[in-house]
Amino acid sequence: MAPHVLTQWFLNPKRRTSNSVEEVFQPRTGRSDRGPSGRGPASQGLRRAGSGEPLDRPGVILAGLLRSARPLMRPRRLPAALAVLAFVSAGCNPSSTDAAKPAPAPTPRPSIQPTQQLLAPLPHAQPKLPTIKLKVGPVLLETEVASEPVQIMTGMMYRESMADTEGMIFILPGSPRKASFWMRNTKVALSAAYIDCAGRIREIHDLNPFDENPAESATDQICYVLEVPQGWFIRKRIAVGESVMLENSPLSETFRKK
């Protein structure tokens, strides 16, 4: 019997008649006519336990029905603390399926194997490099060619001297670019002509022995640098604007610029 039917009957005085009471407590059609024990006919009305007196007072009827319906109206619940604890435990403890899975193997990192050592100047004077004859203005000059990175970085380091008829030309990679030369580990005083890609002298700098302050070019159009004994350009009356070339061809036709 639904508790709300009885509640409506109790709260509405107009419906509190003997017929309505009997209608409320009358067993439904189609139900078993056996009592709770299954042995005898069910009672046609509610009676007080231990007596044959019918329970005809609405308050008694309502209280009794509410007590009997309490298990249906109030399902048992876990205390809040136990519910939270169960939730936290379920979240913290891995399932048996997860525990059975092996930990993923770390991804192997490729080993770095350098293909070549870092470039650095030689710790000693380099052997004499291949030579060409340059025409600097009207003057011919026997000139060593430094075109490889180590040759360029070493230059005149550790050498004891340079004849007035000799020079060294550097083919700068990535040119045109700024030029910046210094005199670390260099004993011989030098003069350096900064030359553009057309073979024209743009700047001349004097370089003193062991001076590590770089002589940086004012322009970024430098492709070649020619080193000679210090004062050579003055002695040969070679000034900025003069051309530098091979005996019969421009520098650009002989040296590939990178």
Coordinates of C-alpha atoms in Angstrom, one line a residue:
M1 CA 0.0 0.0 0.0
A2 CA 1.5 3.4 -1.0
P3 CA 2.0 5.6 2.1
H4 CA 1.0 8.7 0.2
V5 CA -2.6 7.4 -0.3
L6 CA -3.1 7.1 3.5
T7 CA -1.5 10.5 4.0
Q8 CA -4.0 12.1 1.7
W9 CA -6.9 10.4 3.5
F10 CA -5.6 11.4 6.9
L11 CA -5.1 15.1 6.0
N12 CA -8.5 15.4 4.2
P13 CA -11.3 15.2 6.8
K14 CA -14.0 15.0 4.0
R15 CA -12.6 11.7 3.0
R16 CA -12.4 10.2 6.5
T17 CA -15.5 8.0 6.2
S18 CA -16.0 4.4 7.0
N19 CA -16.2 3.7 3.3
S20 CA -13.0 5.5 2.6
V21 CA -11.2 3.7 5.4
E22 CA -12.4 0.4 4.2
E23 CA -11.5 1.3 0.7
V24 CA -8.0 2.3 1.7
F25 CA -7.4 -0.8 3.7
Q26 CA -9.3 -3.2 1.5
P27 CA -7.0 -5.7 -0.1
R28 CA -6.5 -5.2 -3.9
T29 CA -8.3 -7.4 -6.3
G30 CA -6.1 -10.2 -7.6
R31 CA -3.9 -10.3 -4.5
S32 CA -3.6 -13.5 -2.5
D33 CA -6.2 -13.9 0.2
R34 CA -3.8 -15.5 2.5
G35 CA -2.4 -13.8 5.5
P36 CA 1.3 -13.0 6.2
S37 CA 1.9 -16.6 7.3
G38 CA 0.4 -17.9 4.1
R39 CA -1.9 -20.2 6.1
G40 CA -5.1 -18.3 6.7
P41 CA -7.2 -15.5 5.1
A42 CA -5.9 -12.0 5.4
S43 CA -7.6 -9.6 7.7
Q44 CA -10.1 -7.2 6.2
G45 CA -8.9 -4.5 8.5
L46 CA -6.0 -3.6 10.7
R47 CA -6.2 -4.7 14.4
R48 CA -4.1 -3.9 17.4
A49 CA -1.5 -6.6 18.1
G50 CA -2.7 -9.0 20.8
S51 CA -6.3 -8.0 20.7
G52 CA -9.3 -8.1 18.4
E53 CA -9.8 -4.3 18.6
P54 CA -9.7 -2.7 15.2
L55 CA -7.4 0.2 14.6
D56 CA -10.0 2.8 13.7
R57 CA -8.1 5.9 14.8
P58 CA -6.3 7.7 11.9
G59 CA -3.3 8.7 14.0
V60 CA -2.7 5.1 15.1
I61 CA -3.2 3.8 11.6
L62 CA -0.8 6.4 10.1
A63 CA 1.9 5.8 12.7
G64 CA 1.7 2.0 12.2
L65 CA 1.9 2.2 8.5
L66 CA 4.8 4.7 8.5
R67 CA 6.8 2.4 10.9
S68 CA 6.1 -0.6 8.6
A69 CA 7.1 1.4 5.5
R70 CA 10.3 2.9 7.0
P71 CA 12.6 0.4 5.5
L72 CA 11.1 1.2 2.1
M73 CA 11.2 5.0 2.6
R74 CA 14.7 5.3 4.1
P75 CA 17.2 3.1 2.3
R76 CA 20.3 2.6 4.2
R77 CA 23.3 4.8 3.3
L78 CA 26.9 4.7 4.1
P79 CA 28.0 7.4 6.5
A80 CA 29.6 10.3 4.7
A81 CA 33.1 9.6 6.1
L82 CA 33.0 6.0 4.9
A83 CA 31.8 7.0 1.5
V84 CA 34.6 9.5 1.1
L85 CA 37.1 6.9 2.3
A86 CA 35.9 4.3 -0.2
F87 CA 36.1 6.9 -3.0
V88 CA 39.6 7.9 -2.1
S89 CA 40.7 4.3 -1.7
A90 CA 39.3 3.4 -5.1
G91 CA 41.1 6.3 -6.7
C92 CA 44.5 5.6 -5.1
N93 CA 44.7 1.9 -5.4
P94 CA 45.4 0.6 -9.0
S95 CA 43.2 -2.1 -10.2
S96 CA 44.5 -5.6 -10.6
T97 CA 44.5 -5.2 -14.3
D98 CA 46.7 -2.1 -14.1
A99 CA 49.0 -3.7 -11.6
A100 CA 49.5 -6.7 -13.9
K101 CA 50.6 -4.4 -16.8
P102 CA 54.4 -4.0 -16.9
A103 CA 55.8 -0.5 -16.8
P104 CA 56.5 0.9 -20.3
A105 CA 60.1 0.7 -21.3
P106 CA 61.9 4.1 -21.6
T107 CA 62.3 5.4 -25.1
P108 CA 65.9 4.9 -26.1
R109 CA 67.6 8.2 -26.9
P110 CA 69.9 8.2 -29.8
S111 CA 73.6 8.6 -28.9
I112 CA 75.2 11.7 -30.3
Q113 CA 78.4 10.9 -32.2
P114 CA 80.1 13.9 -33.7
T115 CA 81.1 13.4 -37.2
Q116 CA 84.1 15.6 -36.7
Q117 CA 86.0 17.3 -34.0
L118 CA 85.5 21.0 -33.3
L119 CA 87.7 23.1 -35.5
A120 CA 90.5 25.0 -33.8
P121 CA 93.8 26.6 -34.8
L122 CA 96.8 24.4 -34.9
P123 CA 98.9 24.6 -31.7
H124 CA 102.0 25.2 -33.9
A125 CA 103.1 27.0 -37.0
Q126 CA 101.4 25.5 -40.1
P127 CA 103.5 24.3 -43.0
K128 CA 104.0 26.6 -46.0
L129 CA 100.7 26.7 -48.0
P130 CA 100.3 26.5 -51.7
T131 CA 101.2 29.8 -53.4
I132 CA 100.0 31.9 -56.3
K133 CA 101.2 35.2 -57.7
L134 CA 99.0 38.2 -57.0
K135 CA 99.1 41.5 -58.7
V136 CA 98.5 44.2 -56.0
G137 CA 98.2 47.4 -57.9
P138 CA 101.3 47.3 -60.1
V139 CA 103.3 45.0 -57.7
L140 CA 103.6 41.2 -58.0
L141 CA 103.6 39.3 -54.8
E142 CA 104.2 35.6 -54.0
T143 CA 101.3 34.7 -51.8
E144 CA 100.2 31.7 -49.8
V145 CA 96.6 30.7 -50.1
A146 CA 94.6 29.9 -46.9
S147 CA 91.2 28.5 -48.0
E148 CA 90.4 25.8 -45.5
P149 CA 89.0 26.6 -42.1
V150 CA 92.0 25.4 -40.1
Q151 CA 94.4 27.2 -42.4
I152 CA 92.4 30.4 -42.0
M153 CA 92.2 30.2 -38.2
T154 CA 95.9 29.4 -37.9
G155 CA 97.3 31.9 -40.4
M156 CA 100.6 33.3 -39.4
M157 CA 100.5 31.9 -35.8
Y158 CA 103.8 30.8 -34.3
R159 CA 105.8 31.8 -37.4
E160 CA 109.0 33.7 -36.9
S161 CA 109.1 35.9 -39.9
M162 CA 107.6 37.0 -43.3
A163 CA 109.8 38.3 -46.2
D164 CA 108.9 41.6 -47.8
T165 CA 108.2 39.8 -51.0
E166 CA 105.7 37.4 -49.4
G167 CA 102.1 37.5 -48.3
M168 CA 99.2 35.3 -47.3
I169 CA 95.6 35.7 -48.7
F170 CA 92.6 34.4 -46.8
I171 CA 89.5 33.2 -48.8
L172 CA 86.7 34.0 -46.3
P173 CA 83.8 31.5 -46.2
G174 CA 80.3 32.8 -46.4
S175 CA 81.4 36.0 -48.0
P176 CA 80.6 38.8 -48.5
R177 CA 80.7 39.4 -44.8
K178 CA 82.4 41.4 -42.1
A179 CA 86.1 40.6 -41.5
S180 CA 87.7 40.6 -38.0
F181 CA 91.3 39.6 -37.6
W182 CA 93.5 39.5 -34.4
M183 CA 97.1 38.5 -33.6
R184 CA 96.8 35.8 -31.0
N185 CA 100.1 33.7 -30.9
T186 CA 101.4 35.8 -33.8
K187 CA 104.9 37.1 -33.4
V188 CA 105.3 39.0 -36.7
A189 CA 103.9 42.5 -37.1
L190 CA 101.5 42.6 -40.1
S191 CA 99.3 44.8 -42.2
A192 CA 96.0 43.5 -43.5
A193 CA 94.1 44.7 -46.6
Y194 CA 90.3 43.9 -46.5
I195 CA 89.2 43.3 -50.1
D196 CA 85.7 43.1 -51.5
C197 CA 84.4 40.4 -53.9
A198 CA 85.3 42.6 -56.9
G199 CA 89.0 42.5 -55.8
R200 CA 89.1 46.1 -54.6
I201 CA 90.9 47.1 -51.4
R202 CA 88.3 48.6 -49.0
E203 CA 90.3 49.0 -45.8
I204 CA 93.9 48.6 -44.5
H205 CA 94.7 47.8 -40.9
D206 CA 98.0 47.5 -39.0
L207 CA 98.2 44.4 -36.7
N208 CA 100.7 44.3 -33.8
P209 CA 102.2 41.1 -32.4
F210 CA 100.0 39.2 -29.8
D211 CA 97.3 41.9 -29.9
E212 CA 94.0 40.1 -29.3
N213 CA 91.8 43.1 -29.9
P214 CA 90.1 42.3 -33.3
A215 CA 90.4 44.7 -36.2
E216 CA 86.9 44.6 -37.5
S217 CA 85.9 45.8 -40.9
A218 CA 83.6 48.8 -41.3
T219 CA 81.8 47.1 -44.2
D220 CA 80.2 43.7 -44.5
Q221 CA 81.2 43.3 -48.2
I222 CA 84.6 41.7 -47.5
C223 CA 85.5 38.4 -49.4
Y224 CA 89.3 38.3 -49.0
V225 CA 92.0 39.5 -46.6
L226 CA 95.7 39.9 -47.6
E227 CA 98.3 39.9 -44.9
V228 CA 101.8 41.3 -45.6
P229 CA 104.7 42.5 -43.4
Q230 CA 103.6 45.7 -41.5
G231 CA 104.2 48.9 -43.6
W232 CA 104.4 47.0 -46.9
F233 CA 101.4 49.0 -48.5
I234 CA 103.0 52.3 -47.5
R235 CA 106.4 51.2 -48.9
K236 CA 104.8 50.0 -52.2
R237 CA 102.5 53.0 -52.3
I238 CA 99.4 50.8 -52.4
A239 CA 96.3 52.7 -51.1
V240 CA 92.6 51.9 -50.5
G241 CA 90.8 51.6 -53.8
E242 CA 93.6 49.7 -55.5
S243 CA 92.7 46.4 -57.2
V244 CA 94.0 42.9 -56.3
M245 CA 93.9 40.2 -58.9
L246 CA 95.8 37.2 -60.3
E247 CA 98.3 37.9 -63.0
N248 CA 95.7 37.6 -65.8
S249 CA 92.3 37.2 -64.1
P250 CA 90.2 38.5 -61.3
L251 CA 90.2 36.8 -57.9
S252 CA 86.5 35.7 -58.3
E253 CA 87.3 33.5 -61.3
T254 CA 89.8 31.5 -59.3
F255 CA 88.4 31.2 -55.8
R256 CA 85.0 29.9 -55.2
K257 CA 83.3 31.9 -52.5
K258 CA 81.0 30.1 -50.0

